[in-house]
Amino acid sequence: MFANYIYVYIYICVCQLFLLMEMGKNEEALVVCSDRSTGVGITIWDMKTGEQLLHIPTCAAAPHGLLCLRNQFLVASQSNRHGSFGGGSIFIWPLNKPQSPLRSYTMEAIGPLSCTKDGLYIAGGASSGNAYLWEVANGRLLRTWHAHNKSLKCMVFSDDDSLLICGSTDGIICVWSLISLLDVEDSGSSPPLLHYSSEHRSSITGLVTMSAGARSIFVSSSLDGTCKVWDLISGRLLQTHVYPTSITAITHHPVEQLLFSGSVDGKIFVNMLDIGLVEDPLVTTEDQAFELKGHNGSITALTFSGFGLISASEDFTFCLWDTINRVVIRRFNHKKGAVTNMVVINQSALFSMSNHRRVPNQFRVSLLQKYPQPSNSGKGMVPFLSLSACLNKQTATNFQGNNLLHHLIFDSEREKTPAMMQMKMEKSIDDRMLVTSMTKHVMEMNKHLQSRLLDMMQCRLLCPHETDSPPKKKRQTPD
Ligand SMILES: *[C@@H]1O[C@H](CO)[C@@H](O)[C@H](O)[C@H]1NC(C)=O
Ligand SMILES: *[C@@H]1O[C@H](CO)[C@@H](O)[C@H](O)[C@H]1NC(C)=O
Ligand SMILES: *[C@@H]1O[C@H](CO)[C@@H](O)[C@H](O)[C@H]1NC(C)=O
């Protein structure tokens, strides 16, 4: 009898789960947030019905500071946090469990964020011009470097994740290869730049990457009233589109080569990007572009969903467009503040991994570390640590535990509780143990090398004629 009830209960649960999954299939949702105040938070809207699906409190993200990681997590850099002395924070919400975000603290406030498509790395930029690169799974801060001289405004990874493109308020665009950023051997120095451009006369406001035929390109928009089209591989400027006013946001059609440029007066210009074999370095677009008029304030964000173009503006509304007929299909009010970020997600993400189920191969995220790890900062240490065969297991685990501790300490730096002091003590003891065991290891290697050297010298003394012979021969001489 009782067992029957359980079966029925489980059956109903499964049915519900199935229904939710069916509902969420192929349906898109729009995630929006503002930078006005942390109280505004994040809202997720159903694009089809216009209903609000979810509200996440406590978030204020700077433009380009919100992203969706692997369709499983929302990540947002926080533009104003109380009580963090000049430092910043990045929040990560699991989409299926948004009430418990991971709160990571950073050395300085982070503005723009970008993640690789595979979700392995997150890059962030600060107003100092410093850039940061984290490994998502273990939270390691792999590299910090002085990327730009002025405040970073946009960062995007290329579609194949191989390049990172950054733009700053002084109109400079820099491109790095991810490989060079991951090169731990020279994490102390500045990574080599792949491309550098100072063509724009004012702040970069948007960067998008796309492919045009066989070519990979990226487009940059700027307050100088132009959009520039670049070859991603060579870094060459292919086209310049000139508009009557400052361009504040851009996006592109996922299939057709259409560029949408939002301007400071609320208009959205639509251009065909005709990237042919013949390069036309200057394109004045007034005659080719058509305009979408529906906003009273500056365009703050543009994105594309399966339902069409979505635009957000300082007039506190965001709109879904029918770009063929040039009319607004649906207007949303966001009275709490102008929308600075919009991200389209799959509704299935909100349901598919329902709270009751654990998906075995769920993607892992960790707290993002505030400081680079010792294994990265000490140049000479890296090769030693990679000689894991020489190091005994004990040392390796010590080291791992150490990282974790490090992490905890920096995260709760502000609270100097006795427990924290205790942890700090323990950490310094661990540090010393690690150093001692490393020293022992180095001394052993030294001894080994010395005896080898002695052997070789002896060999040379015994067989003086063989000094010029190749090493192969030397080995054949009997001891
Ligand atoms: C949304 O998820 C469904 C099923 O998980 C998938 O088939 C579909 O391609 C996804 N859509 C987008 C836009 O990612
Ligand atoms: C930063 O300034 C230095 C010195 O003026 C200059 O050499 C360098 O190219 C600048 N870097 C960027 C990314 O603008
Ligand atoms: C734009 O301004 C006009 C006139 O002031 C007003 O009638 C209209 O409702 C406004 N539109 C929006 C989207 O705020």
PDB file of C-alpha atoms and ligand atoms in Angstrom, residues 24-28 71 344-349 352, ligand 1:
ATOM      1  CA  GLY A  24      11.848  24.442 -22.009  1.00  0.00           C
ATOM      2  CA  LYS A  25      12.862  22.818 -25.250  1.00  0.00           C
ATOM      3  CA  ASN A  26      14.119  25.223 -27.863  1.00  0.00           C
ATOM      4  CA  GLU A  27      12.490  28.115 -26.084  1.00  0.00           C
ATOM      5  CA  GLU A  28      14.651  31.078 -25.491  1.00  0.00           C
ATOM      6  CA  ASN A  71      24.109  27.485 -20.841  1.00  0.00           C
ATOM      7  CA  VAL A 344      19.852  35.095 -24.642  1.00  0.00           C
ATOM      8  CA  ILE A 345      19.768  31.697 -22.945  1.00  0.00           C
ATOM      9  CA  ASN A 346      18.000  28.429 -23.535  1.00  0.00           C
ATOM     10  CA  GLN A 347      14.979  28.055 -21.262  1.00  0.00           C
ATOM     11  CA  SER A 348      15.869  24.400 -20.871  1.00  0.00           C
ATOM     12  CA  ALA A 349      18.752  25.561 -18.667  1.00  0.00           C
ATOM     13  CA  SER A 352      16.689  20.538 -17.319  1.00  0.00           C
TER      14      SER A 352
HETATM   15  C1  LIG B   1      18.278  24.544 -26.378  1.00  0.00           C
HETATM   16  O1  LIG B   1      18.311  23.260 -25.820  1.00  0.00           O
HETATM   17  C2  LIG B   1      17.779  22.246 -26.657  1.00  0.00           C
HETATM   18  C3  LIG B   1      17.737  20.950 -25.884  1.00  0.00           C
HETATM   19  O2  LIG B   1      18.609  20.943 -24.817  1.00  0.00           O
HETATM   20  C4  LIG B   1      18.639  22.148 -27.922  1.00  0.00           C
HETATM   21  O3  LIG B   1      18.122  21.170 -28.794  1.00  0.00           O
HETATM   22  C5  LIG B   1      18.651  23.510 -28.619  1.00  0.00           C
HETATM   23  O4  LIG B   1      19.507  23.481 -29.729  1.00  0.00           O
HETATM   24  C6  LIG B   1      19.095  24.601 -27.664  1.00  0.00           C
HETATM   25  N1  LIG B   1      18.958  25.878 -28.299  1.00  0.00           N
HETATM   26  C7  LIG B   1      19.897  26.829 -28.241  1.00  0.00           C
HETATM   27  C8  LIG B   1      19.584  28.104 -28.915  1.00  0.00           C
HETATM   28  O5  LIG B   1      20.949  26.662 -27.664  1.00  0.00           O
END
